[in-house]
XYZ file of C-alpha atoms in Angstrom:
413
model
C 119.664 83.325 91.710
C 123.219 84.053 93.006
C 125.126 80.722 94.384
C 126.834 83.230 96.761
C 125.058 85.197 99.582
C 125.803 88.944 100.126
C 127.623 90.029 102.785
C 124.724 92.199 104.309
C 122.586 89.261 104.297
C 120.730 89.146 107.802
C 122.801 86.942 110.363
C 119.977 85.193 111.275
C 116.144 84.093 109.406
C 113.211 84.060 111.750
C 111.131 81.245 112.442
C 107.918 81.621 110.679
C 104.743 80.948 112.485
C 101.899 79.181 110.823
C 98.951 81.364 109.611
C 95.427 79.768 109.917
C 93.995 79.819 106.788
C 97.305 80.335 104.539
C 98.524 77.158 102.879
C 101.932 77.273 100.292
C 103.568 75.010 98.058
C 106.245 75.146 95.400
C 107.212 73.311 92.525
C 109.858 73.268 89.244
C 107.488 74.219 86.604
C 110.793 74.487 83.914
C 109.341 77.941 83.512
C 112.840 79.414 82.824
C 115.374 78.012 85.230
C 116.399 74.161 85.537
C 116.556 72.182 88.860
C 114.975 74.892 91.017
C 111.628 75.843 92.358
C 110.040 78.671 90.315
C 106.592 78.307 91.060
C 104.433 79.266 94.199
C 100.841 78.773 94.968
C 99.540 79.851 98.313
C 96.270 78.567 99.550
C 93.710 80.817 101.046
C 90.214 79.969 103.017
C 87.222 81.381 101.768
C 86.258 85.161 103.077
C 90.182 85.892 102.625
C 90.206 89.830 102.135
C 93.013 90.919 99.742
C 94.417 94.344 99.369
C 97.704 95.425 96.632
C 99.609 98.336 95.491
C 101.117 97.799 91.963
C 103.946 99.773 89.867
C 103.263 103.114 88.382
C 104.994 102.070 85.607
C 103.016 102.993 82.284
C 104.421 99.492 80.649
C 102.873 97.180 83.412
C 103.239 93.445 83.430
C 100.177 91.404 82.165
C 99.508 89.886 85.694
C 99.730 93.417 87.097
C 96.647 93.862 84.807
C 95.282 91.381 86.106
C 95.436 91.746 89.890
C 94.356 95.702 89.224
C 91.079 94.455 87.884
C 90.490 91.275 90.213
C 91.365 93.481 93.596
C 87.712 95.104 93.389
C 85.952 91.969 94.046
C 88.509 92.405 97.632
C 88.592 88.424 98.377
C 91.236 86.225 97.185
C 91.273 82.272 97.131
C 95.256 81.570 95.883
C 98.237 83.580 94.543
C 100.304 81.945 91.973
C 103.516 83.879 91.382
C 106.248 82.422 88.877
C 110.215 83.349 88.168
C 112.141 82.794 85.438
C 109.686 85.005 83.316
C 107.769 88.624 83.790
C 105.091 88.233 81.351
C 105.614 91.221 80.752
C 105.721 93.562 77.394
C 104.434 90.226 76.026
C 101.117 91.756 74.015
C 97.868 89.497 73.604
C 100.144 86.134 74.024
C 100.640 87.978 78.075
C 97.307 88.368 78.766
C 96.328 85.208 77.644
C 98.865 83.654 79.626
C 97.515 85.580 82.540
C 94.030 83.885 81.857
C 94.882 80.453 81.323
C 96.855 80.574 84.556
C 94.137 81.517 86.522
C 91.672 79.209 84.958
C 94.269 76.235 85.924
C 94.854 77.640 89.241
C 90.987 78.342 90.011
C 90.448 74.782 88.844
C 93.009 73.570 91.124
C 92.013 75.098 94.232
C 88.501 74.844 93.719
C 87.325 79.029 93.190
C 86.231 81.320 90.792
C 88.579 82.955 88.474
C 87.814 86.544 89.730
C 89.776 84.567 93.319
C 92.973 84.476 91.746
C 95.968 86.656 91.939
C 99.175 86.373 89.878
C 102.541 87.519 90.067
C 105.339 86.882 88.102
C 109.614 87.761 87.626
C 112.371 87.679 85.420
C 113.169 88.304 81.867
C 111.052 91.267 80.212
C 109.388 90.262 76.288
C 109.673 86.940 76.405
C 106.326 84.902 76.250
C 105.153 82.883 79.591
C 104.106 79.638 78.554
C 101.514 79.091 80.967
C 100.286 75.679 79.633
C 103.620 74.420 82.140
C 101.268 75.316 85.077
C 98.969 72.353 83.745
C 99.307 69.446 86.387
C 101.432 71.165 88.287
C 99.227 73.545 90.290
C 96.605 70.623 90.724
C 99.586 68.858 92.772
C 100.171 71.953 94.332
C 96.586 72.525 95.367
C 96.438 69.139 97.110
C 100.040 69.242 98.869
C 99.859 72.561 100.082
C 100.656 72.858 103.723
C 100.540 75.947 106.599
C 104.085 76.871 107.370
C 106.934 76.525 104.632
C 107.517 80.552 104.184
C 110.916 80.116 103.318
C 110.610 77.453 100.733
C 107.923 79.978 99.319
C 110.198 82.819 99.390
C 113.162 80.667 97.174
C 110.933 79.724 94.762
C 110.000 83.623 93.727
C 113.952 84.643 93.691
C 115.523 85.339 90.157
C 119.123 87.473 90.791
C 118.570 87.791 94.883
C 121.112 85.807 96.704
C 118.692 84.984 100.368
C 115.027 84.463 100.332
C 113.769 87.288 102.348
C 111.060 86.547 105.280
C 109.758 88.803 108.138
C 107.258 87.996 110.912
C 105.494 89.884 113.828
C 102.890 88.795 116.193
C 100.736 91.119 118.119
C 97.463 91.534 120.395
C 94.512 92.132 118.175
C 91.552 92.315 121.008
C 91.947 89.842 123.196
C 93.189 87.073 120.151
C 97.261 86.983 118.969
C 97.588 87.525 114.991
C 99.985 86.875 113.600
C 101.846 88.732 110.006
C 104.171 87.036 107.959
C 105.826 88.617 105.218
C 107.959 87.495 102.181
C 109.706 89.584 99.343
C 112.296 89.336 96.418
C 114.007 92.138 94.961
C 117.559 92.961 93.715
C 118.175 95.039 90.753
C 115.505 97.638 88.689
C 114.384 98.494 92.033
C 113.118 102.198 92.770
C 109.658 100.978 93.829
C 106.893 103.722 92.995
C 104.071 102.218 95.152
C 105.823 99.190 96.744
C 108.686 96.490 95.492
C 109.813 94.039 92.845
C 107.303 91.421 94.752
C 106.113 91.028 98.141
C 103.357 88.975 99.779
C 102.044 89.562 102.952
C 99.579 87.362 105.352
C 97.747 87.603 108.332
C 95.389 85.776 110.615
C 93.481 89.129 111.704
C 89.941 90.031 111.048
C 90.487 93.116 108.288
C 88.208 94.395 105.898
C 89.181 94.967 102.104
C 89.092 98.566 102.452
C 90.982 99.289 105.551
C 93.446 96.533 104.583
C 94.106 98.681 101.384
C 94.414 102.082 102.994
C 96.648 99.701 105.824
C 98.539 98.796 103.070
C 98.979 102.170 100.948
C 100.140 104.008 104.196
C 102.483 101.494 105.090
C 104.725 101.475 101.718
C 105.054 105.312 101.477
C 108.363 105.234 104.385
C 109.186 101.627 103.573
C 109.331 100.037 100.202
C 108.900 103.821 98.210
C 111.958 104.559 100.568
C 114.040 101.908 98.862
C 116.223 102.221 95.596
C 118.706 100.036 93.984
C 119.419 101.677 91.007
C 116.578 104.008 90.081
C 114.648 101.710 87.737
C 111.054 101.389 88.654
C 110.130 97.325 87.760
C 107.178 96.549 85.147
C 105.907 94.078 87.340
C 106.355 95.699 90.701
C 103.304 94.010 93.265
C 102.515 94.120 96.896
C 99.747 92.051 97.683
C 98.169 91.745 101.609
C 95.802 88.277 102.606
C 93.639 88.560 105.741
C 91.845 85.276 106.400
C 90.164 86.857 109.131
C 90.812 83.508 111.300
C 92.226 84.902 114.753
C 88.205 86.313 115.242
C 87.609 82.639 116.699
C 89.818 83.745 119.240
C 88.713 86.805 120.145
C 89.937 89.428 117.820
C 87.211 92.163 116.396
C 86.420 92.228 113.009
C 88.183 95.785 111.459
C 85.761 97.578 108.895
C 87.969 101.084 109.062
C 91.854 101.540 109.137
C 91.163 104.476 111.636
C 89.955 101.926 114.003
C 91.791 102.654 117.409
C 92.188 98.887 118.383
C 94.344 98.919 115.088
C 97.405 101.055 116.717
C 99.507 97.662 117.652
C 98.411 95.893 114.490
C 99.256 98.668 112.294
C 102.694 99.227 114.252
C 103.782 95.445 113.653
C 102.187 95.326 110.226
C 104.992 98.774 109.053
C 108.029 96.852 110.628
C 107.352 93.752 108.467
C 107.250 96.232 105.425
C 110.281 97.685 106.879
C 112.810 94.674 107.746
C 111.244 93.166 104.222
C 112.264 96.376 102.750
C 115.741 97.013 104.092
C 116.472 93.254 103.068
C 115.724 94.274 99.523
C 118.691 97.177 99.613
C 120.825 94.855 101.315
C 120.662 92.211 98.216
C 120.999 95.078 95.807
C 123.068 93.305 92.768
C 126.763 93.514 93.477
C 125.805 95.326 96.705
C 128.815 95.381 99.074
C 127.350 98.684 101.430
C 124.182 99.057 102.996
C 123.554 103.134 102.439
C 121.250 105.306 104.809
C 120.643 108.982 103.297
C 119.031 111.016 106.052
C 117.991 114.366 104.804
C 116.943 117.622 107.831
C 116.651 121.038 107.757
C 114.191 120.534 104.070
C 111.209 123.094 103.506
C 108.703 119.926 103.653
C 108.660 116.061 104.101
C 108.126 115.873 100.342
C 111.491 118.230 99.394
C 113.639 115.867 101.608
C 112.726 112.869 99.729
C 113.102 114.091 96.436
C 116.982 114.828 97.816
C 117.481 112.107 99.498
C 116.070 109.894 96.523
C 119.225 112.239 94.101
C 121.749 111.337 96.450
C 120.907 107.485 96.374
C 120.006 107.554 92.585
C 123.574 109.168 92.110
C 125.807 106.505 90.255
C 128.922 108.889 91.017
C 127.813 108.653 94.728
C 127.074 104.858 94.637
C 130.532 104.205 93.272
C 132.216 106.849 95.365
C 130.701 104.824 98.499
C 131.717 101.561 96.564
C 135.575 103.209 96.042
C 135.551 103.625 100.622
C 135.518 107.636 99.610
C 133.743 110.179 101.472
C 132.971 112.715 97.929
C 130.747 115.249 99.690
C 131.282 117.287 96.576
C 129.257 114.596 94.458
C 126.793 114.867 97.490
C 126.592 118.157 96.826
C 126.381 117.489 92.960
C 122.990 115.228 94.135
C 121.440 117.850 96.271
C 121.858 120.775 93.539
C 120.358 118.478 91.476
C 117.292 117.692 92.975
C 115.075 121.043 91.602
C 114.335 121.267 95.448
C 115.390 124.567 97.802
C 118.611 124.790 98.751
C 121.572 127.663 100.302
C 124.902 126.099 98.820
C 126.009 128.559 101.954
C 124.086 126.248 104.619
C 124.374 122.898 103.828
C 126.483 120.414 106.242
C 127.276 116.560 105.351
C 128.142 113.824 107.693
C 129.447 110.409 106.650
C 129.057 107.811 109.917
C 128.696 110.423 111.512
C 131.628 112.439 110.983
C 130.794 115.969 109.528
C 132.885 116.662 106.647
C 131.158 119.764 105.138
C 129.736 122.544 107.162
C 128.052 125.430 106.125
C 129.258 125.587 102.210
C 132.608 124.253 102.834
C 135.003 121.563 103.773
C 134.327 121.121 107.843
C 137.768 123.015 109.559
C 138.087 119.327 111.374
C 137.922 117.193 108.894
C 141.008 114.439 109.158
C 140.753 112.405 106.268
C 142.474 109.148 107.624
C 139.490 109.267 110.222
C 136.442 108.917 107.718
C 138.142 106.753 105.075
C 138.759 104.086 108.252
C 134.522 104.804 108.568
C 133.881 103.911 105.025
C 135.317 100.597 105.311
C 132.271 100.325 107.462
C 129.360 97.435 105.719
C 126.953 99.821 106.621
C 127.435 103.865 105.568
C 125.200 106.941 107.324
C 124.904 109.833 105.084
C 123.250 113.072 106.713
C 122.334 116.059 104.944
C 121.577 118.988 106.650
C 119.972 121.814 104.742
C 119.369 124.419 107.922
C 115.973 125.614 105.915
C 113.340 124.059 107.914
C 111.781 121.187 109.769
C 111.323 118.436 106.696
C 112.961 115.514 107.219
C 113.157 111.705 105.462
C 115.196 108.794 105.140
C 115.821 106.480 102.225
C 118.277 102.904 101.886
C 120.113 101.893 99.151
C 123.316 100.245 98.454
C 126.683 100.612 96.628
C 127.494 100.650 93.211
C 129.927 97.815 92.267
C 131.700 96.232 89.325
C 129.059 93.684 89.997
C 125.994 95.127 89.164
C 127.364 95.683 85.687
C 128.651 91.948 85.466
C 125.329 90.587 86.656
C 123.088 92.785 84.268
C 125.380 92.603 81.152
C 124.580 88.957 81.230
C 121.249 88.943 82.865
C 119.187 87.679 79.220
C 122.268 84.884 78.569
């Protein structure tokens, strides 16, 4: 955890609302770090549905495991999530970390083990002692309180530098629910299913199974549309709580996703993923730019997100951006690259808006001391325009700085 904030930090943290049936605490388990919260247990009432989208990485975590096979029962009791410490590439000693954990934590909070979802961060091959939980989530269990989503967000950060929060409330029926959303991510992010890890909680009536297709949906344009540096995370997790509470004030229990009394629900639920999402590229490690890579004029949805995923992936791009230089020819380099249609002879860039390429070549207008004063900008547009069709897509990501290598070549010391 970074003693200094980045600069594309949000100005401003939301208030977060209480959740009926939620209740979080933290604690300094000494799981890696000293003199910091590392530990998080949230609190759910019974009937809580769950839903989760995990990494497609074939070298999952052993809590990723875990939640995979737990998520059929679809009702949850308590998450525990730890930093300091993936658990992951850890062998037999991970998963019976994983298990001990749970047994403590169903203990604790009074459920079945089957109840119990896990989540942890931080160094990859190194054992999790999970005997430290011992005592610790008992205390939890009994202190835990509705409300503290920024203390819970803290206590899951390893290199971010801001806890990242997001909240919406909308009508649900004639009840308010409310969604409150927390995240951390900053480095080996290029999320194939959702993030590094992000929990998400609400008050409405949902179902497992449309909470899960709710959920699935809702990453594809959001957290899949995010990429630090092009390294998909072990132990990425998203998991979704629905306590079901707001139906004592009038909200109607959801069985299906295609539910039409959904549309507001669903609407507020995507923006959480979406702020939680863009705060994730703006703490990329070392991150000094906030990047937007629009890509038009692609033969499907599909081909423009494979392109715009090059460009952002590009180191020589990342650094160009990080250098204040508008290098349409490494743009070009990323688009060539991506094994997707393209005519060399119709492709037109735009950085902040200023075209600098048109149709093959250098734009006849471009004035250089114009766009280098609009990369000095926090926050850089690129636009791709391939003139072959209607597909279009949009991806964030960030700079790459002399930081990124400074914070990674001593991430393990």
């Amino acid at each position: 955890m970074s003693s200094t904030v980045s600069p594309l930090a949000p100005k401003t943290v939301p208030d977060m609302p209480m959740i009926a049936g939620i209740r979080l605490a933290t604690a300094e388990a000494g799981i890696r770090y000293k003199n910091r919260t590392d530990v998080l247990l949230a609190v759910m009432d019974k009937g809580t549905a769950v839903a989760g989208v995990f990494t497609k990485s074939k070298c999952p975590s052993a809590p990723v495991e875990w939640c995979r096979a737990k998520l059929k029962g679809g009702k949850a009791r308590a998450l525990v999530v730890n930093s300091g410490n993936a658990n992951a590439f850890t062998g037999k000693t991970g998963r019976s970390s994983t298990a001990l954990t749970a047994k403590i934590a169903a203990k604790a909070v009074g459920c079945t083990e089957g109840e119990i979802f896990l989540a942890s961060t931080g160094v990859i091959g190194e054992p999790l002692d999970a005997t430290k939980f011992d005592g610790v989530l008992g205390r939890l269990a009994e202190t835990a309180e509705a409300g503290d989503y920024l203390a819970a967000a803290k206590a899951i950060m390893t290199t971010d530098t801001f806890p990242k929060v997001a909240t919406a409330t909308v009508k649900l029926g004639k009840a308010k629910v409310t969604i409150n959303g927390m995240a951390k991510g900053a480095g080996m992010i290029a999320p194939d299913m959702a993030t590094m890890l992000s929990f998400i909680f609400t008050d409405a009536p949902i179902a497992p199974a449309a909470l899960q297709a709710l959920l699935k949906s809702g990453v594809e344009d959001t957290f899949n549309a995010v990429t630090i540096d092009g390294d998909t995370s072990t132990s990425d997790t998203l998991l979704a709580f629905a306590t079901g509470a707001a139906a004592e004030h009038g909200a109607p229990k959801i069985s299906r996703a295609s539910d039409p009394r959904l549309k507001a629900f669903v609407n507020a639920f995507n923006e959480v993923l979406a702020n939680l999402s863009e705060q994730v590229a703006r703490d990329g490690e070392g991150a000094r730019k906030l990047v937007e890579i629009t890509v038009e004029g692609a033969k499907t949805k599909a081909s423009a997100r494979k392109i715009a995923m090059s460009i952002a992936n590009s180191p020589l791009v990342k650094t160009a951006i990080a250098g204040e230089d508008a290098n349409w020819g490494r743009v070009v380099m990323a688009v060539g690259k991506a094994g997707e249609p393209a005519d060399r002879d119709k492709l037109s860039i735009s950085f902040n808006g200023i075209r600098v390429a048109k149709n093959g070549a250098r734009d006849p207008s471009y004035d250089e001391a114009q766009v280098s004063e609009a990369m000095k900008a926090p926050e850089i547009s690129i636009k791709v325009s391939l003139g072959l069709g209607k597909g279009r897509d949009r991806v964030l990501t960030c700079d790459l700085t002399k930081e990124y290598v400074a914070i990674n070549g001593d991430y393990r010391s």
